[in-house]
PDB file of C-alpha atoms in Angstrom:
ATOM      1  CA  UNK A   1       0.000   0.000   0.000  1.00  0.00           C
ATOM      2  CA  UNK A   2       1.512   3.417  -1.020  1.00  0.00           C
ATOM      3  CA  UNK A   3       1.549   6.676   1.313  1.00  0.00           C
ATOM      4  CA  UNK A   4      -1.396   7.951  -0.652  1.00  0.00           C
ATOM      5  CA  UNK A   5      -3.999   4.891   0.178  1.00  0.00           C
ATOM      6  CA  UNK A   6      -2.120   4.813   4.047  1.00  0.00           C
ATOM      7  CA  UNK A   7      -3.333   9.085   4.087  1.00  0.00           C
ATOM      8  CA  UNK A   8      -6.830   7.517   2.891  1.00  0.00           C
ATOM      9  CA  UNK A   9      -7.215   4.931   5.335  1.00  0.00           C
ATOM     10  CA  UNK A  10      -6.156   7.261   8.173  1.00  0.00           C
ATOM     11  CA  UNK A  11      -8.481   9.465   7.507  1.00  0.00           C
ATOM     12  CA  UNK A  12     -11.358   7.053   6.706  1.00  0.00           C
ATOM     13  CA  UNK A  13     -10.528   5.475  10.158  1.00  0.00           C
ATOM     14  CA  UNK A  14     -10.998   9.001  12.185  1.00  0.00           C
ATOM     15  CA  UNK A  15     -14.069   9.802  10.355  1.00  0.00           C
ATOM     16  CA  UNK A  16     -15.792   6.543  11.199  1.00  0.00           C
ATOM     17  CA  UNK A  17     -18.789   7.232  13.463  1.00  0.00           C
ATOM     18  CA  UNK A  18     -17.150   6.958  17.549  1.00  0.00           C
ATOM     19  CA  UNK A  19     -19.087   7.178  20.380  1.00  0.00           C
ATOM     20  CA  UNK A  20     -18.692  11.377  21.629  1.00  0.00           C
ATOM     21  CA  UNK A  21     -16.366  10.487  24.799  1.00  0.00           C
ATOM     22  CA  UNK A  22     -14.210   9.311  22.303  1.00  0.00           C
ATOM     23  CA  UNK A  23     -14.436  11.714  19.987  1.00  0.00           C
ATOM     24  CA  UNK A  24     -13.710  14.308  22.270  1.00  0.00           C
ATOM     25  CA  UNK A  25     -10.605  13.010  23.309  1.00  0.00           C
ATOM     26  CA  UNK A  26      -9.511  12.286  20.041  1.00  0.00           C
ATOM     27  CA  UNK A  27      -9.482  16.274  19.562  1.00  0.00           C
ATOM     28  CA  UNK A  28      -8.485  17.040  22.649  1.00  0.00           C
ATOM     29  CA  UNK A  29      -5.471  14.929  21.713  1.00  0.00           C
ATOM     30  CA  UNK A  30      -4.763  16.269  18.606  1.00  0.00           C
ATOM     31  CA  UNK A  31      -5.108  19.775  19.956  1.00  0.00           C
ATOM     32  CA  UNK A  32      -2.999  19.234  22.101  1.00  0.00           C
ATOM     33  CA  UNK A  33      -0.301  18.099  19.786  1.00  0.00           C
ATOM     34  CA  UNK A  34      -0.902  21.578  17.530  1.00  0.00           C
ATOM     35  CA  UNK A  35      -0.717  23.727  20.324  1.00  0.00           C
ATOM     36  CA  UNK A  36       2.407  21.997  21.232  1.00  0.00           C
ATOM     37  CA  UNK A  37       3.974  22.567  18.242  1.00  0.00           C
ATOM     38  CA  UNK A  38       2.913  25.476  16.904  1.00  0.00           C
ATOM     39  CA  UNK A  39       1.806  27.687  20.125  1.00  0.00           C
ATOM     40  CA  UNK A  40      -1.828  28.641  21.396  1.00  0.00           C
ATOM     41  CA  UNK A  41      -1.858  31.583  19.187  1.00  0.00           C
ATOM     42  CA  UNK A  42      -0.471  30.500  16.162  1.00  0.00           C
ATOM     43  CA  UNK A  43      -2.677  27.138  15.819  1.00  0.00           C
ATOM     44  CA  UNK A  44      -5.901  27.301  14.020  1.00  0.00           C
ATOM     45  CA  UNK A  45      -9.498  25.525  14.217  1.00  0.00           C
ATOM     46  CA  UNK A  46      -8.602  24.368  10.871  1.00  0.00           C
ATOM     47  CA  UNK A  47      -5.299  22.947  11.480  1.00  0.00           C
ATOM     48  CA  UNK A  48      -7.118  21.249  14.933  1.00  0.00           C
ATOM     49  CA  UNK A  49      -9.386  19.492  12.689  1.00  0.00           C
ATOM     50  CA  UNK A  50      -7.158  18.307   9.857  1.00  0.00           C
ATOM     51  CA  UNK A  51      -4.756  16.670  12.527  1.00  0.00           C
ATOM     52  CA  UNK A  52      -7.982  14.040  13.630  1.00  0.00           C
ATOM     53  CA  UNK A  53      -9.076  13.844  10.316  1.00  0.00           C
ATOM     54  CA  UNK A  54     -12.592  15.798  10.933  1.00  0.00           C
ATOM     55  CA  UNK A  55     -14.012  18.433   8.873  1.00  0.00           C
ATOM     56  CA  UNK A  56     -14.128  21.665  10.151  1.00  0.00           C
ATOM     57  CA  UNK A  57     -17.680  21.865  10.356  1.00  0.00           C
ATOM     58  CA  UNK A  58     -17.410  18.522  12.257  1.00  0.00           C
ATOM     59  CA  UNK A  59     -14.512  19.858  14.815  1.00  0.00           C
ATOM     60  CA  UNK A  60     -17.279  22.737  15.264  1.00  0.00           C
ATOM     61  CA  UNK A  61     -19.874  19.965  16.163  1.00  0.00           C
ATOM     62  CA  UNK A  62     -17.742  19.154  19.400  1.00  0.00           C
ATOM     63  CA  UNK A  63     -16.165  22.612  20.022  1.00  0.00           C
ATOM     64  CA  UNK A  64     -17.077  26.651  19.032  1.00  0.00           C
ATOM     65  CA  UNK A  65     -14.023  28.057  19.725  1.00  0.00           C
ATOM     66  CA  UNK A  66     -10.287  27.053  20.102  1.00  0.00           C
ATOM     67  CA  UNK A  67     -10.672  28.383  23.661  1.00  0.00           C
ATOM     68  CA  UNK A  68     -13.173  25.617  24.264  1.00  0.00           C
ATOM     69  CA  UNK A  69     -10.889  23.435  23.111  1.00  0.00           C
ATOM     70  CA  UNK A  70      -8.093  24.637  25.708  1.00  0.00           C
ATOM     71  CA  UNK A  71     -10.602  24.989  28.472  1.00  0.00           C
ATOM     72  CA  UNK A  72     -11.427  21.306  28.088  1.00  0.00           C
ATOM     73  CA  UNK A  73      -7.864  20.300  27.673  1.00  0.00           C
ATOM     74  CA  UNK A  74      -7.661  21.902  31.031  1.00  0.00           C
ATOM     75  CA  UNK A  75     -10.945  20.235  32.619  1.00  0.00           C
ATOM     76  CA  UNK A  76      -9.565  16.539  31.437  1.00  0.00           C
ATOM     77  CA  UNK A  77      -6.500  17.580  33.754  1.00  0.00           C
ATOM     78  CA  UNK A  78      -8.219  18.675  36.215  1.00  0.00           C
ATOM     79  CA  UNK A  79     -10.352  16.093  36.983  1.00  0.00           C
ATOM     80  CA  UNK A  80      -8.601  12.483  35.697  1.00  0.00           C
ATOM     81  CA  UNK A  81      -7.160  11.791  39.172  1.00  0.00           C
ATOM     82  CA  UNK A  82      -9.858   9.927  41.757  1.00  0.00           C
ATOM     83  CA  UNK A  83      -9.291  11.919  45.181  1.00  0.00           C
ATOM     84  CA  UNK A  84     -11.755   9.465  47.242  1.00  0.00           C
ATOM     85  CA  UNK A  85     -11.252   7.063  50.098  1.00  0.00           C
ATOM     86  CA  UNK A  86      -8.440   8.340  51.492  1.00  0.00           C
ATOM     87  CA  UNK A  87      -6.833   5.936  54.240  1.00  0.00           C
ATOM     88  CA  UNK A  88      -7.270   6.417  57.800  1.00  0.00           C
ATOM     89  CA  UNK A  89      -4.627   6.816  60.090  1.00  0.00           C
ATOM     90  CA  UNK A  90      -7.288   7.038  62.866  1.00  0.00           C
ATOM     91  CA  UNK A  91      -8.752   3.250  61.757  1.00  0.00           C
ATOM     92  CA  UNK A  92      -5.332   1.643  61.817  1.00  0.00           C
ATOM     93  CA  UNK A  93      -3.508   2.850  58.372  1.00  0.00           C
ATOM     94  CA  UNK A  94       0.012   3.551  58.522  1.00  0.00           C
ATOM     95  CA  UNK A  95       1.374   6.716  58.294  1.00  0.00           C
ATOM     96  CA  UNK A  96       3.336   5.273  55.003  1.00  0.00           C
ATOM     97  CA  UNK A  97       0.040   3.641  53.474  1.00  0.00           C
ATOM     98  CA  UNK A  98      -0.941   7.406  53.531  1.00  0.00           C
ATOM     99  CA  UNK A  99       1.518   8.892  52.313  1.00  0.00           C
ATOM    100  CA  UNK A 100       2.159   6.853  49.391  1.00  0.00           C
ATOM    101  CA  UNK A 101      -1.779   7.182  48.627  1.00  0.00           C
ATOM    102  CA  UNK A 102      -1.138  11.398  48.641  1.00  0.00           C
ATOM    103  CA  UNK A 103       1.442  11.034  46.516  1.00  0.00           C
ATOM    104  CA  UNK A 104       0.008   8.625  43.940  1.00  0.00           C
ATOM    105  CA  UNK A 105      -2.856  10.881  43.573  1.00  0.00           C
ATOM    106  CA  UNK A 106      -0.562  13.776  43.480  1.00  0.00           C
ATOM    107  CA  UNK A 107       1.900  11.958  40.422  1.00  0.00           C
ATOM    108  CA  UNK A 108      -1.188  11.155  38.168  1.00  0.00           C
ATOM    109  CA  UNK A 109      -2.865  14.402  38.358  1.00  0.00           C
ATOM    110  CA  UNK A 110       0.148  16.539  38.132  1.00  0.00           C
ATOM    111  CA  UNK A 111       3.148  14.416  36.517  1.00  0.00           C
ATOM    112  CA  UNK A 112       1.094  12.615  33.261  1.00  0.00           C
ATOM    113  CA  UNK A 113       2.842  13.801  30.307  1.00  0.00           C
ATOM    114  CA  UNK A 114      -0.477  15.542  29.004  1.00  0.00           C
ATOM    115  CA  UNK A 115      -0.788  17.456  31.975  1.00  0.00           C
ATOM    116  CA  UNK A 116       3.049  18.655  31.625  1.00  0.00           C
ATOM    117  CA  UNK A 117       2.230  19.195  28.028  1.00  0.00           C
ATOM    118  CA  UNK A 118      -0.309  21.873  29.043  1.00  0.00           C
ATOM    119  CA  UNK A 119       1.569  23.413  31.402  1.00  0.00           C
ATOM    120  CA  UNK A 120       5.108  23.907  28.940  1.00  0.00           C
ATOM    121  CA  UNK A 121       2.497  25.325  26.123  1.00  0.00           C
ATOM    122  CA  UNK A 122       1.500  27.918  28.922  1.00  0.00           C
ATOM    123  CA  UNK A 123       4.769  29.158  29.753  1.00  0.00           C
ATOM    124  CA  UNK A 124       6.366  29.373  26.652  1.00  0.00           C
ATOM    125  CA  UNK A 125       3.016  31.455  25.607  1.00  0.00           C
ATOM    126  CA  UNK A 126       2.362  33.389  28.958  1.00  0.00           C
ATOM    127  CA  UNK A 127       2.398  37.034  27.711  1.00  0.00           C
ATOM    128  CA  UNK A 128       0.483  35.990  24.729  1.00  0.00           C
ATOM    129  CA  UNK A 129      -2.079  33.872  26.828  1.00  0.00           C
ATOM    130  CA  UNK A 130      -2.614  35.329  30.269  1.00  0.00           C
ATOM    131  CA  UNK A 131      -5.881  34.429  30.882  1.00  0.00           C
ATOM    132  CA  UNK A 132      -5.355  30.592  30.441  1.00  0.00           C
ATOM    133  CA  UNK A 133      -2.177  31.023  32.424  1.00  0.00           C
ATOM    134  CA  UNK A 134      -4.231  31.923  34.969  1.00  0.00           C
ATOM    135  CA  UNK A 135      -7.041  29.123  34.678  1.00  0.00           C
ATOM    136  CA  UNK A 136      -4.527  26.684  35.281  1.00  0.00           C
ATOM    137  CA  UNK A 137      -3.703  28.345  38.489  1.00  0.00           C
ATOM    138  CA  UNK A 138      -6.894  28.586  39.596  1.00  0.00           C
ATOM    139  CA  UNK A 139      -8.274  25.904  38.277  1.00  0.00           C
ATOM    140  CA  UNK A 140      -5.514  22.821  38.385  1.00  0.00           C
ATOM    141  CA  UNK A 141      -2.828  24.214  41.208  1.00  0.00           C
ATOM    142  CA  UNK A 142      -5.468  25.308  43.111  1.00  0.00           C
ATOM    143  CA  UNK A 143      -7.826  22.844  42.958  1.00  0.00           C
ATOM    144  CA  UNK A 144      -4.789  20.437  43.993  1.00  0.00           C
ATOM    145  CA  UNK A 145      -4.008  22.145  46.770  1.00  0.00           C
ATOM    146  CA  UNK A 146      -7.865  22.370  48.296  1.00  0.00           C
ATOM    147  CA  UNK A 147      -8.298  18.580  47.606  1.00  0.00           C
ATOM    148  CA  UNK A 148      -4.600  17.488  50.016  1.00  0.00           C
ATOM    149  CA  UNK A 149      -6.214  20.205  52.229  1.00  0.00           C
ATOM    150  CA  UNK A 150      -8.884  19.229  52.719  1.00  0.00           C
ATOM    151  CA  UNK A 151      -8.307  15.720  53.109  1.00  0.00           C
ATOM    152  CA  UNK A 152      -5.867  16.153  55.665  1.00  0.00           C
ATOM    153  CA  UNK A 153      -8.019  18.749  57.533  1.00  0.00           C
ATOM    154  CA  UNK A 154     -10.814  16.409  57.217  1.00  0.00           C
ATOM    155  CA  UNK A 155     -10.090  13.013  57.492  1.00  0.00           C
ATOM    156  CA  UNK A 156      -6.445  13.377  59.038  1.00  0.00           C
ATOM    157  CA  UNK A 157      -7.213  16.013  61.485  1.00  0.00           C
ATOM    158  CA  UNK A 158      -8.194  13.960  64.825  1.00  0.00           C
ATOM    159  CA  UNK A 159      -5.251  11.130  64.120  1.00  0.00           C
ATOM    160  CA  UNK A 160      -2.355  14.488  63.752  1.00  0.00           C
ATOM    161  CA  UNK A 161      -1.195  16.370  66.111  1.00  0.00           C
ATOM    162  CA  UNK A 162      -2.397  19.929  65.615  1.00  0.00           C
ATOM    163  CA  UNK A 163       0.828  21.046  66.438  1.00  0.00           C
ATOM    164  CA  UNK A 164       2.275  19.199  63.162  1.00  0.00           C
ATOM    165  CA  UNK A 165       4.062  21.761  60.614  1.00  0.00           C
ATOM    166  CA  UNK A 166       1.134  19.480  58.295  1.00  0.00           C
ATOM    167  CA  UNK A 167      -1.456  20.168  60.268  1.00  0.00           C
ATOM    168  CA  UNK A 168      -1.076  24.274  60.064  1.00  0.00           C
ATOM    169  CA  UNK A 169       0.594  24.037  56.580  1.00  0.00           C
ATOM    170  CA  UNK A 170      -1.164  21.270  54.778  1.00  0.00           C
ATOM    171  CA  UNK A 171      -0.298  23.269  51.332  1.00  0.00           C
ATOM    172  CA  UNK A 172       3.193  21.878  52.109  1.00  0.00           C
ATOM    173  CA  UNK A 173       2.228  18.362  50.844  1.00  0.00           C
ATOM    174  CA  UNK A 174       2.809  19.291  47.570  1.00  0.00           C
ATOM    175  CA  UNK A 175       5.571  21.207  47.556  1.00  0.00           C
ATOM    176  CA  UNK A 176       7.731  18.133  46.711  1.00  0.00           C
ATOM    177  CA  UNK A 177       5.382  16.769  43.687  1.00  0.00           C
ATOM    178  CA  UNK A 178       5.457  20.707  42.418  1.00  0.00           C
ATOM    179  CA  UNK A 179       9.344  20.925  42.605  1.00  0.00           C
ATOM    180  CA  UNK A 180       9.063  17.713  40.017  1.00  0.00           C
ATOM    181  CA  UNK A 181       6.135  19.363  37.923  1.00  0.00           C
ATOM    182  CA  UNK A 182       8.282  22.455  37.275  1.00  0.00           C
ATOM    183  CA  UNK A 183      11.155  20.599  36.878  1.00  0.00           C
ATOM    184  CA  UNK A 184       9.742  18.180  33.887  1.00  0.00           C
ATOM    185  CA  UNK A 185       7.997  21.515  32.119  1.00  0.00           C
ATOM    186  CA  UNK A 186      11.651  22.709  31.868  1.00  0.00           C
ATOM    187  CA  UNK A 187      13.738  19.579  31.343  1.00  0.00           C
ATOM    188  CA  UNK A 188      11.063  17.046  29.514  1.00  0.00           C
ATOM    189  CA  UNK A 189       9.195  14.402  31.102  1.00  0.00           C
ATOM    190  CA  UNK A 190      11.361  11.545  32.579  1.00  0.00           C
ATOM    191  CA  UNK A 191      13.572  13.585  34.288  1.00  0.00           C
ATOM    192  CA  UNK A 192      13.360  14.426  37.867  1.00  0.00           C
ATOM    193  CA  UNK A 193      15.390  16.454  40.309  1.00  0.00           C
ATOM    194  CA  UNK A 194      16.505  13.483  42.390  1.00  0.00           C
ATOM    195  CA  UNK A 195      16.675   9.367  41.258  1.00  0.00           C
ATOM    196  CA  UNK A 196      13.703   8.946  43.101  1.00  0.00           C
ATOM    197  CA  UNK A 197      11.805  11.729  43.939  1.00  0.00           C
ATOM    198  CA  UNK A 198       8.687  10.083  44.626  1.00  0.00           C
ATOM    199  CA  UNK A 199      10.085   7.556  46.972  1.00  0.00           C
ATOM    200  CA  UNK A 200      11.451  11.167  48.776  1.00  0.00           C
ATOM    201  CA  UNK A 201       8.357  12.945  48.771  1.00  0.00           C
ATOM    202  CA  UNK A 202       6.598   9.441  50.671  1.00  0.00           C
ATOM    203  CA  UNK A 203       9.462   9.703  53.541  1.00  0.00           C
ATOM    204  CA  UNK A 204       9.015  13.142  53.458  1.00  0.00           C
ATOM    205  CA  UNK A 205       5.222  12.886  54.364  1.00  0.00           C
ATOM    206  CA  UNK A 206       6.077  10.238  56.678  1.00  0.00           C
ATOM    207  CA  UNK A 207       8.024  11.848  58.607  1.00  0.00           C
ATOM    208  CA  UNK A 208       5.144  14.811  58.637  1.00  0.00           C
ATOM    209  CA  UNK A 209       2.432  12.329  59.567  1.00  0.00           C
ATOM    210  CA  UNK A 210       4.047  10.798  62.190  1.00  0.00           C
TER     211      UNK A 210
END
């Protein structure tokens, strides 16, 4: 088979009728990838739907704008991490059973390559971009920080003692896990500040908890 019929049979394949979940994130993908390489700015609706084979008037089904694109590229981030059922100290967990469930959570929401992804496209385009700068602040960091908080306000508070530096500073749960997320937006994914930062950032919370 040529390159021409391999084109055809790419494109026949993302036109196919898919379910809208997966439609969605086939854009969302793709979007990604444009705004990647060509900057927020610079990419257009057009070029968004020739890179998942769609028509333009079929991206537009999905999407009106590119900034609905980017604000769902910044929802998926925001909410593919499951933040329930965190383990009890209080009913017999180990301090290192919770940590290591903090900093899961905290490594799939903040360290998947997408997520880093999103975060690179935003510096590089800050002055051009401010406002979604600022939705990922509010919106991702943010919401990060309220959901450790919260759990270890809520579900920690009676097992720590309130004099614990965690306990008054719960933000600083995730200062490890940031040091990493900054670190992998400058550097590329895969690298990390220390061999194994994760296995720190568990002792570290450890050593808080208990």
């Amino acid at each position: 088979m040529d390159s021409s019929q391999n084109k055809s049979s790419t494109r026949q394949a993302h036109r196919r009728r898919l379910p809208p979940e997966e439609r969605v994130a086939q854009i969302l993908d793709a979007a990604l990838e444009q705004f990647s390489q060509h900057g927020f700015n610079a990419t257009r609706m057009d070029d968004i739907a020739r890179a998942c084979g769609l028509s333009k008037g079929g991206l537009y089904v999905h999407f009106g704008s590119k900034d609905a694109v980017f604000e769902a590229l910044l929802e998926r981030a925001l909410t593919r991490t499951n933040w329930d059922e965190l383990p009890q100290l209080a009913q017999g967990a180990s301090a290192r059973a919770v940590a290591t469930w903090i900093v899961d959570r905290l490594h799939a929401a903040l360290l998947e390559p997408q997520s880093i992804a999103i975060l690179r496209l935003l510096i590089s385009e800050r002055q051009r971009v401010p406002t979604r700068l600022e939705q990922w602040r509010e919106g991702v960091l943010r919401m990060r920080a309220q959901q450790v908080t919260a759990r270890i306000h809520d579900d920690l508070a009676a097992s720590i003692s309130p004099d614990s530096v965690l306990a008054r500073h719960p933000w600083l749960a995730l200062s490890p896990v940031m040091h990493t997320v900054l670190w992998q937006a400058l550097f590329g994914e895969g690298t990390a500040p220390d061999d194994d930062a994760r296995q720190a950032h568990i002792d570290l919370l450890c050593a808080l908890l208990e």
